[in-house]
PDB file of C-alpha atoms in Angstrom:
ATOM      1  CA  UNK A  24      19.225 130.898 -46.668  1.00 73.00           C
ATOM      2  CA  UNK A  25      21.102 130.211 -43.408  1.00 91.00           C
ATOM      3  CA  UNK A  26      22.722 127.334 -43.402  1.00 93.00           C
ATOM      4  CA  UNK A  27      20.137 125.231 -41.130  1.00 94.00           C
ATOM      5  CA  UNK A  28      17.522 125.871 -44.026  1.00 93.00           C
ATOM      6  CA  UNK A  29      20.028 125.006 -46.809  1.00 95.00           C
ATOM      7  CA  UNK A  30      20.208 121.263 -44.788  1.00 96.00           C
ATOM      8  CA  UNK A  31      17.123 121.096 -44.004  1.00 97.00           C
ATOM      9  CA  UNK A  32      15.601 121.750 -47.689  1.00 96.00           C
ATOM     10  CA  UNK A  33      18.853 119.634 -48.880  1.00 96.00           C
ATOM     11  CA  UNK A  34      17.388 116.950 -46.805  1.00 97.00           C
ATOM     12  CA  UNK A  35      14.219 117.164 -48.308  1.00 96.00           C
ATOM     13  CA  UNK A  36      15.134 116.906 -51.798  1.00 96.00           C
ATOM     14  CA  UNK A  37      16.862 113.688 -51.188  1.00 96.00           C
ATOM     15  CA  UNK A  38      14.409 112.140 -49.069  1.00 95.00           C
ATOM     16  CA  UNK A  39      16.523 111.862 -45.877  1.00 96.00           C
ATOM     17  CA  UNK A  40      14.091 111.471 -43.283  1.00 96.00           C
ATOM     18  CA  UNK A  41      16.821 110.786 -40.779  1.00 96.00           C
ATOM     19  CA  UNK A  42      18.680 113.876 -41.362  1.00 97.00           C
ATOM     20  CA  UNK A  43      15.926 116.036 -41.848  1.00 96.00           C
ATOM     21  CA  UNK A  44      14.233 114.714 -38.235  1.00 96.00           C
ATOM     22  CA  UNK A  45      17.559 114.749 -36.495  1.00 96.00           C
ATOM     23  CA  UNK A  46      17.700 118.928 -37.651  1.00 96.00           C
ATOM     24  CA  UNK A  47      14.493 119.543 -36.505  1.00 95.00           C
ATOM     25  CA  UNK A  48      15.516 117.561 -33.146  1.00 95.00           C
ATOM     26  CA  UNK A  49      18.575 120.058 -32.498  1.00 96.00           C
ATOM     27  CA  UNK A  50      16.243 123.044 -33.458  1.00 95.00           C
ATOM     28  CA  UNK A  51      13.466 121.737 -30.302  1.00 93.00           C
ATOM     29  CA  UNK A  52      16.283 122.313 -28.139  1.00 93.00           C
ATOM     30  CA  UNK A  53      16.380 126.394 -28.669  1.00 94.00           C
ATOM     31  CA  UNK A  54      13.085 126.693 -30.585  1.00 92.00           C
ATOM     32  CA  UNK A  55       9.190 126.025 -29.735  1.00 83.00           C
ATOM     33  CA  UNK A  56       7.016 124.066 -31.879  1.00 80.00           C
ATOM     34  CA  UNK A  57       5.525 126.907 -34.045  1.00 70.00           C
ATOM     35  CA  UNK A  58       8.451 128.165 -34.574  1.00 82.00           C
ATOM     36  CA  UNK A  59      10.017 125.477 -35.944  1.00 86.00           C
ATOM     37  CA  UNK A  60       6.996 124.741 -38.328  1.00 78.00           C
ATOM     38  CA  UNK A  61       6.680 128.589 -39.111  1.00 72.00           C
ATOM     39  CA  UNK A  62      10.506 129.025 -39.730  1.00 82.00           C
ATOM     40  CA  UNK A  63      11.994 126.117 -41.120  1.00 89.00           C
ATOM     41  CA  UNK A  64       9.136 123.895 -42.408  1.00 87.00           C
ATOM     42  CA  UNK A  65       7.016 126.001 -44.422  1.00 78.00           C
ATOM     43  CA  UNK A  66      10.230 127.928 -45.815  1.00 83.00           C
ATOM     44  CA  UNK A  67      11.527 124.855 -46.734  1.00 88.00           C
ATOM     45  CA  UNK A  68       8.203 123.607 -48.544  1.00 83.00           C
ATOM     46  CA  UNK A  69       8.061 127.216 -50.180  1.00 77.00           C
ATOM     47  CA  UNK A  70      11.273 127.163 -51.402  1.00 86.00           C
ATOM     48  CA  UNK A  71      11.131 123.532 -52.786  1.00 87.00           C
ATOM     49  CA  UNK A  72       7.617 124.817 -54.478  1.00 78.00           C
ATOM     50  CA  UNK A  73       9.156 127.908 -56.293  1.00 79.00           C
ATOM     51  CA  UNK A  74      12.487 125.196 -57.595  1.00 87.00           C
ATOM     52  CA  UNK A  75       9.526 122.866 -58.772  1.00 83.00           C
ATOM     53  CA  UNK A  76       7.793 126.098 -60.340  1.00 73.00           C
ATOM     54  CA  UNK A  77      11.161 126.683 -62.533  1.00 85.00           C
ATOM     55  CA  UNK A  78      11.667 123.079 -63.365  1.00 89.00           C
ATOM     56  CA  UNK A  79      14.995 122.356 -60.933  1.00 93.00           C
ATOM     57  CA  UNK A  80      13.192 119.927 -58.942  1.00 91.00           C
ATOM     58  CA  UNK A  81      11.022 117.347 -60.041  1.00 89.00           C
ATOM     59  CA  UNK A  82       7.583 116.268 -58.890  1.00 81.00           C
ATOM     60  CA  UNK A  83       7.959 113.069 -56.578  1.00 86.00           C
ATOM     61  CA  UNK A  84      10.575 115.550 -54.655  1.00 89.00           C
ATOM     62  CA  UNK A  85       8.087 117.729 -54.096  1.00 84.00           C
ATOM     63  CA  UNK A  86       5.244 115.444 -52.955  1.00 81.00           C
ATOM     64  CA  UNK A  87       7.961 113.338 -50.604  1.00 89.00           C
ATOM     65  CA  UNK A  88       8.831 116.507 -49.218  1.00 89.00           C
ATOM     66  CA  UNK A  89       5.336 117.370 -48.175  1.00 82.00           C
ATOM     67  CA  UNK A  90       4.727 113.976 -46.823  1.00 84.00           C
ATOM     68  CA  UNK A  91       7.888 113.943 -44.443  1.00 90.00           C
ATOM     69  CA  UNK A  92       7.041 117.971 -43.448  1.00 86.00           C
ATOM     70  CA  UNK A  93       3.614 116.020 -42.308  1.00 78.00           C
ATOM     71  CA  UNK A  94       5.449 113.167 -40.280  1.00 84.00           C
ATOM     72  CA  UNK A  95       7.581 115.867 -39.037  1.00 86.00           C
ATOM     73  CA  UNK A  96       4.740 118.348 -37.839  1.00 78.00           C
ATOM     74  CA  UNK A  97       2.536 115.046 -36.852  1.00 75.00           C
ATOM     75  CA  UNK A  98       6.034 114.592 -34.366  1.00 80.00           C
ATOM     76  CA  UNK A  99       5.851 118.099 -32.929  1.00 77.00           C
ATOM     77  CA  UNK A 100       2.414 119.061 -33.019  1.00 65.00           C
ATOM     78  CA  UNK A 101       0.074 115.831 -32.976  1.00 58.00           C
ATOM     79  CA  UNK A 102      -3.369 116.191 -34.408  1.00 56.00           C
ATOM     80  CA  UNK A 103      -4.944 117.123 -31.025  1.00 53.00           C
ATOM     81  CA  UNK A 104      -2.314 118.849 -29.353  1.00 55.00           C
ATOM     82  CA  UNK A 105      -3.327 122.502 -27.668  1.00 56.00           C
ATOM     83  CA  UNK A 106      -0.698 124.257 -29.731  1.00 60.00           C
ATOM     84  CA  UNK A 107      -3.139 123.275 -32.862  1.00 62.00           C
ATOM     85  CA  UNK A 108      -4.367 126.822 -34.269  1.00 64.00           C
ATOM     86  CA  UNK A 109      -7.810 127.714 -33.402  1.00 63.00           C
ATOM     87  CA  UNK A 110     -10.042 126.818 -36.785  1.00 76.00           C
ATOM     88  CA  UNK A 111     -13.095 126.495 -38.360  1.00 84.00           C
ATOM     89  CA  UNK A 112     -13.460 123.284 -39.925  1.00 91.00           C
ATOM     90  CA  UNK A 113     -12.130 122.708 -43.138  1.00 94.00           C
ATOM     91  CA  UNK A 114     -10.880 120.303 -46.309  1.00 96.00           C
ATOM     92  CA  UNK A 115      -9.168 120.693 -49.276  1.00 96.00           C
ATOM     93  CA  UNK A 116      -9.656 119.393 -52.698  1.00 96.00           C
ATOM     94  CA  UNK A 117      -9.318 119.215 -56.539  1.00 92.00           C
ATOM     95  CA  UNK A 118     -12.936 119.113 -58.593  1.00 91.00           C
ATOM     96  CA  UNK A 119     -12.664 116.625 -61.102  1.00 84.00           C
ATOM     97  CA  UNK A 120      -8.717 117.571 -62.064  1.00 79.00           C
ATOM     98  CA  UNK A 121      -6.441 115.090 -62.038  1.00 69.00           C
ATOM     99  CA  UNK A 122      -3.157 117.657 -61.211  1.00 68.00           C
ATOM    100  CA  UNK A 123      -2.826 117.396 -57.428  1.00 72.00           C
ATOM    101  CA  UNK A 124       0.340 119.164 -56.862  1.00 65.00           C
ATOM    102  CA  UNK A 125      -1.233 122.113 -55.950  1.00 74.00           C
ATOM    103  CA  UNK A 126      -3.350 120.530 -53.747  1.00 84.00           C
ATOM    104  CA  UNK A 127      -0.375 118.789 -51.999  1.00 78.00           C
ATOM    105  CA  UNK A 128       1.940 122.068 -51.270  1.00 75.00           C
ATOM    106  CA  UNK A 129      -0.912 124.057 -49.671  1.00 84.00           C
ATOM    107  CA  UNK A 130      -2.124 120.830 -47.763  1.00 84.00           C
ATOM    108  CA  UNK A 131       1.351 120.510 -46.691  1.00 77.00           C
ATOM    109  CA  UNK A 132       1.869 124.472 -46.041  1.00 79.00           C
ATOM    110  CA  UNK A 133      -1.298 124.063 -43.377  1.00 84.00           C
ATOM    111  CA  UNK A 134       0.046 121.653 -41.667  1.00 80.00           C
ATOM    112  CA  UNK A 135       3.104 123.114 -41.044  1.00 73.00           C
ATOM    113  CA  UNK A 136       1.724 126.226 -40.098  1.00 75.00           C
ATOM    114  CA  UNK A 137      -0.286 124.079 -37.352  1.00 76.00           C
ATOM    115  CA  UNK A 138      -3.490 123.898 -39.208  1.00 84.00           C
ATOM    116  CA  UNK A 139      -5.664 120.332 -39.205  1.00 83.00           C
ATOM    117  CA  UNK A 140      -7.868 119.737 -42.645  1.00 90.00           C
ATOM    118  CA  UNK A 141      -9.087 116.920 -44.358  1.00 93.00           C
ATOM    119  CA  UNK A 142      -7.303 116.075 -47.366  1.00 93.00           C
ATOM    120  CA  UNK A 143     -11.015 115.123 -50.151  1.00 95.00           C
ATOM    121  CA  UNK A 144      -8.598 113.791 -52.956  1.00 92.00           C
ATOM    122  CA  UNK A 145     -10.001 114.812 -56.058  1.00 92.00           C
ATOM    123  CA  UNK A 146     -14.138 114.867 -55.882  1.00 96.00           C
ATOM    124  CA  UNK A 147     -16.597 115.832 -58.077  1.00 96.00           C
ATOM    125  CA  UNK A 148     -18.998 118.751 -57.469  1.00 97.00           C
ATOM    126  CA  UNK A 149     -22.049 116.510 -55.949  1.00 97.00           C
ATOM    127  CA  UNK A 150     -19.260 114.554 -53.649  1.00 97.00           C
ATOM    128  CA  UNK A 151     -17.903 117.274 -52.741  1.00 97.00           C
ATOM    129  CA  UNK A 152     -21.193 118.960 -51.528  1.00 97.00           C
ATOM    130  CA  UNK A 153     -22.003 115.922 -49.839  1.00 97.00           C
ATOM    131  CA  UNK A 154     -18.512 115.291 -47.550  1.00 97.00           C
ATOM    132  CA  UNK A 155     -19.266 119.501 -46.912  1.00 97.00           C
ATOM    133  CA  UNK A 156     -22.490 118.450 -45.266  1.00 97.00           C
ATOM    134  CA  UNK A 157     -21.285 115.619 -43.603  1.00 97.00           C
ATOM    135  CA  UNK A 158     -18.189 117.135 -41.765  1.00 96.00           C
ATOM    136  CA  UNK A 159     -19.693 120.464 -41.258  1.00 95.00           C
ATOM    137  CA  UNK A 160     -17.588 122.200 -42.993  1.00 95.00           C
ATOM    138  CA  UNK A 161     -16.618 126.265 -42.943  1.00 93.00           C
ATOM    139  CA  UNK A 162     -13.968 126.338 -45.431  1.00 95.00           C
ATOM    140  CA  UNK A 163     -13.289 124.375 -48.364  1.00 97.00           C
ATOM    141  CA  UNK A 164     -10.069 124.838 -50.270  1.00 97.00           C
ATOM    142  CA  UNK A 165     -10.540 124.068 -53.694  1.00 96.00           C
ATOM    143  CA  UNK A 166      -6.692 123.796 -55.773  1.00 91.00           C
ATOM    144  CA  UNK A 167      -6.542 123.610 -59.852  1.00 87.00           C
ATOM    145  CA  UNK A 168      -4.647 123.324 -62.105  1.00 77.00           C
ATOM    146  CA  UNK A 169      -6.833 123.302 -65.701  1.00 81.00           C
ATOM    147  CA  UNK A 170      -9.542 125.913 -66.513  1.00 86.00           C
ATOM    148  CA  UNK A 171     -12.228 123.613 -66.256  1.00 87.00           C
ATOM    149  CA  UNK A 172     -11.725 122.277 -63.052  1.00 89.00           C
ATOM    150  CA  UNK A 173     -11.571 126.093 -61.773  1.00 93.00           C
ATOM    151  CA  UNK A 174     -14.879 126.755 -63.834  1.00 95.00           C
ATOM    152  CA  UNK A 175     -16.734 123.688 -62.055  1.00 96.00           C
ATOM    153  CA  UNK A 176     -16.137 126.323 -58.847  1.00 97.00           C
ATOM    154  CA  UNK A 177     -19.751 127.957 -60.079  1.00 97.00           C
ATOM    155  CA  UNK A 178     -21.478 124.659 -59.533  1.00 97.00           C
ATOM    156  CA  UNK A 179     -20.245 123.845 -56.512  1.00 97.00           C
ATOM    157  CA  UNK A 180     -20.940 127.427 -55.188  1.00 98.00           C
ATOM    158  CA  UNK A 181     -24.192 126.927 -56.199  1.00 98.00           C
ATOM    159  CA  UNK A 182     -24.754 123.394 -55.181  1.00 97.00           C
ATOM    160  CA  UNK A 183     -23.961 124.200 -51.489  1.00 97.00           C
ATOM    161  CA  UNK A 184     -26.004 127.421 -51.272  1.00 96.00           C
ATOM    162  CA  UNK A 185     -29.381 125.325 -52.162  1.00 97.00           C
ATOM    163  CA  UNK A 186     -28.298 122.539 -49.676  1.00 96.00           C
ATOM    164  CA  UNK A 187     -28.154 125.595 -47.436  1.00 96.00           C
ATOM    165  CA  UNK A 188     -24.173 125.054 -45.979  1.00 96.00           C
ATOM    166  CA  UNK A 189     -22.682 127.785 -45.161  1.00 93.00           C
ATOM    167  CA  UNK A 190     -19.093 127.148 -46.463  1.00 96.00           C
ATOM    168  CA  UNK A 191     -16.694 129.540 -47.633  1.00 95.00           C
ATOM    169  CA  UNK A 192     -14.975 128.391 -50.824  1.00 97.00           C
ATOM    170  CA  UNK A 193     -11.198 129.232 -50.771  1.00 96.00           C
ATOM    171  CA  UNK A 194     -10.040 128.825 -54.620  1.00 96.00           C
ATOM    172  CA  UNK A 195      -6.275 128.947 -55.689  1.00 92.00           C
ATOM    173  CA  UNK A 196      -4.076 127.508 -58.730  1.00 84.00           C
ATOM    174  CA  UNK A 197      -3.233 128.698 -62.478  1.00 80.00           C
ATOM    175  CA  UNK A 198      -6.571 129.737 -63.904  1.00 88.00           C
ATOM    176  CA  UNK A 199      -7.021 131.924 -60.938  1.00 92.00           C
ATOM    177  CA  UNK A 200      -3.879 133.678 -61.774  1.00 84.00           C
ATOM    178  CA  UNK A 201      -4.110 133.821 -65.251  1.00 85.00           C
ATOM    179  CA  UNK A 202      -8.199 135.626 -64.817  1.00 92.00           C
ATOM    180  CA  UNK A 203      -7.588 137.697 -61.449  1.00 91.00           C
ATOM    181  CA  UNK A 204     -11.211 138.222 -61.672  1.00 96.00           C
ATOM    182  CA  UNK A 205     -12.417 134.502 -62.358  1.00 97.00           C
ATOM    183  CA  UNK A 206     -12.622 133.775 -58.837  1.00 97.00           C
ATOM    184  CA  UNK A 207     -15.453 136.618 -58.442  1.00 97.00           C
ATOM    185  CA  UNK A 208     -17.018 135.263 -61.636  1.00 97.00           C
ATOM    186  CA  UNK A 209     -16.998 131.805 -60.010  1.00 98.00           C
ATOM    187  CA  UNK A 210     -18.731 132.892 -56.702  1.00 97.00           C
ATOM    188  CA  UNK A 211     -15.686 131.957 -54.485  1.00 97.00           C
ATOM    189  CA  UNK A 212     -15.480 133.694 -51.302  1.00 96.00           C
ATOM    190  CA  UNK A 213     -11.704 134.605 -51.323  1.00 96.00           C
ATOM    191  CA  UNK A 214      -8.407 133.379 -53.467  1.00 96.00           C
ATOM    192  CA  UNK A 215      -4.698 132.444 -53.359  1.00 91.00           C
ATOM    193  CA  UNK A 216      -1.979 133.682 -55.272  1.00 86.00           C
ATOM    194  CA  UNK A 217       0.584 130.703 -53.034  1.00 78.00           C
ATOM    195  CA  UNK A 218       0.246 128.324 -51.013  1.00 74.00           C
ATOM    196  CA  UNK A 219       1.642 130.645 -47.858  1.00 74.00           C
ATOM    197  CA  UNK A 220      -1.462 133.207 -48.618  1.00 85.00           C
ATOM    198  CA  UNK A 221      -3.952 129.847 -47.454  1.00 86.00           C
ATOM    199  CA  UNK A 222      -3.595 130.331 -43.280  1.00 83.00           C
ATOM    200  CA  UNK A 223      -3.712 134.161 -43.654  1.00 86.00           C
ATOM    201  CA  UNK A 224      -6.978 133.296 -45.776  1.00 90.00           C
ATOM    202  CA  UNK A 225      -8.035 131.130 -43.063  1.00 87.00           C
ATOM    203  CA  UNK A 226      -7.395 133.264 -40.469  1.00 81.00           C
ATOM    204  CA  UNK A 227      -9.930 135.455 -41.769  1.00 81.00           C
ATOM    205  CA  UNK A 228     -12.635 133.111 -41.168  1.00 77.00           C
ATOM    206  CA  UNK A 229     -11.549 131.757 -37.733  1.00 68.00           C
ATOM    207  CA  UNK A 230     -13.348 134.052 -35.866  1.00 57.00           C
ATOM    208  CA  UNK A 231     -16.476 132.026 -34.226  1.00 45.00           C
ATOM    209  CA  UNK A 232     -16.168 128.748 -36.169  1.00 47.00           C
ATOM    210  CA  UNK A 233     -15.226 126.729 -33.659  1.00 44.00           C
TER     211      UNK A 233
END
């Protein structure tokens, strides 16, 4: 890491919200938006993700870091700005699975990449179906953590074919990894192996779902 990115993630980890907006500050003087969030923001959340991954960090420095990376992006790009990356519409959430980490990094991730989602919480199958509907969703992100939450996937593959929505179901999270074929067995439409594969993902389905 240079040492812009060792300050920046240093000012993550210790919740500095001063230091860490006064960096990004000096880097809108040479840098664009995009660049900022595509260089130095979503690093940084990687980074902090693999530390939390190996046990160096702990978990309320990960989920502070997301939240300032939000206030941060909210700063540079706001929700309706034209720099916003062209998108269907889309959410992410956790089915019945009380582990939101995973949730919280790629939420975070999108963001920063430039992305706007809804953020469902955790849902069960039939509310999650019905907030699909309502918001007209493309793509729903589903994160998890435990096996069964990944196996209620089926369900709610199912559920939104006979209510006729046509939403791609991005899964992503441990079970995934551990079955590389469970995400095929659950009817999703694609999966993540990290929270940086998401906007590539995305990107895939961008095409005409405005």
């Amino acid at each position: 890491m240079t040492e812009i990115d060792e300050n920046f993630v240093r000012a993550l980890l210790t919740l500095n919200r001063l230091a860490a907006k006064r960096i990004v500050a000096e880097l809108s003087e040479t840098m664009t938006p995009l660049e900022i969030a595509e260089g130095i923001i979503v690093k940084a959340l990687e980074r902090i993700g693999a530390r939390w991954q190996k046990g160096d960090v702990a978990l309320s420095q990960v989920y502070m870091s997301g939240r300032i990376c939000e206030e941060l992006m909210d700063g540079l790009l706001p929700p309706g700005a034209p720099e916003r990356k062209n998108q269907p519409q889309m959410a992410i959430a956790t089915l019945e699975d009380y582990h939101l980490l995973g949730k919280r990094i790629v939420y975070s991730v999108l963001r920063a990449e430039g992305f706007d989602l809804k953020d469902y919480g955790r849902v069960t199958v039939d509310e999650a179906v019905r907030r699909a509907g309502e918001d007209r969703l493309r793509v729903l992100l589903i994160s998890t953590l435990m096996l069964p939450s990944a196996l209620h996937v089926r369900d709610l593959v199912m559920q939104l074919k006979s209510a006729r929505l046509e939403v791609k179901v991005v899964v992503g999270g441990a079970p995934f990894l551990f079955d590389p074929e469970l995400w095929r067995e659950v009817g999703a439409d694609a999966m993540g192996r990290s929270a940086s594969d998401a906007a590539g993902i995305i990107g895939k389905f961008t095409e005409g779902a405005q």
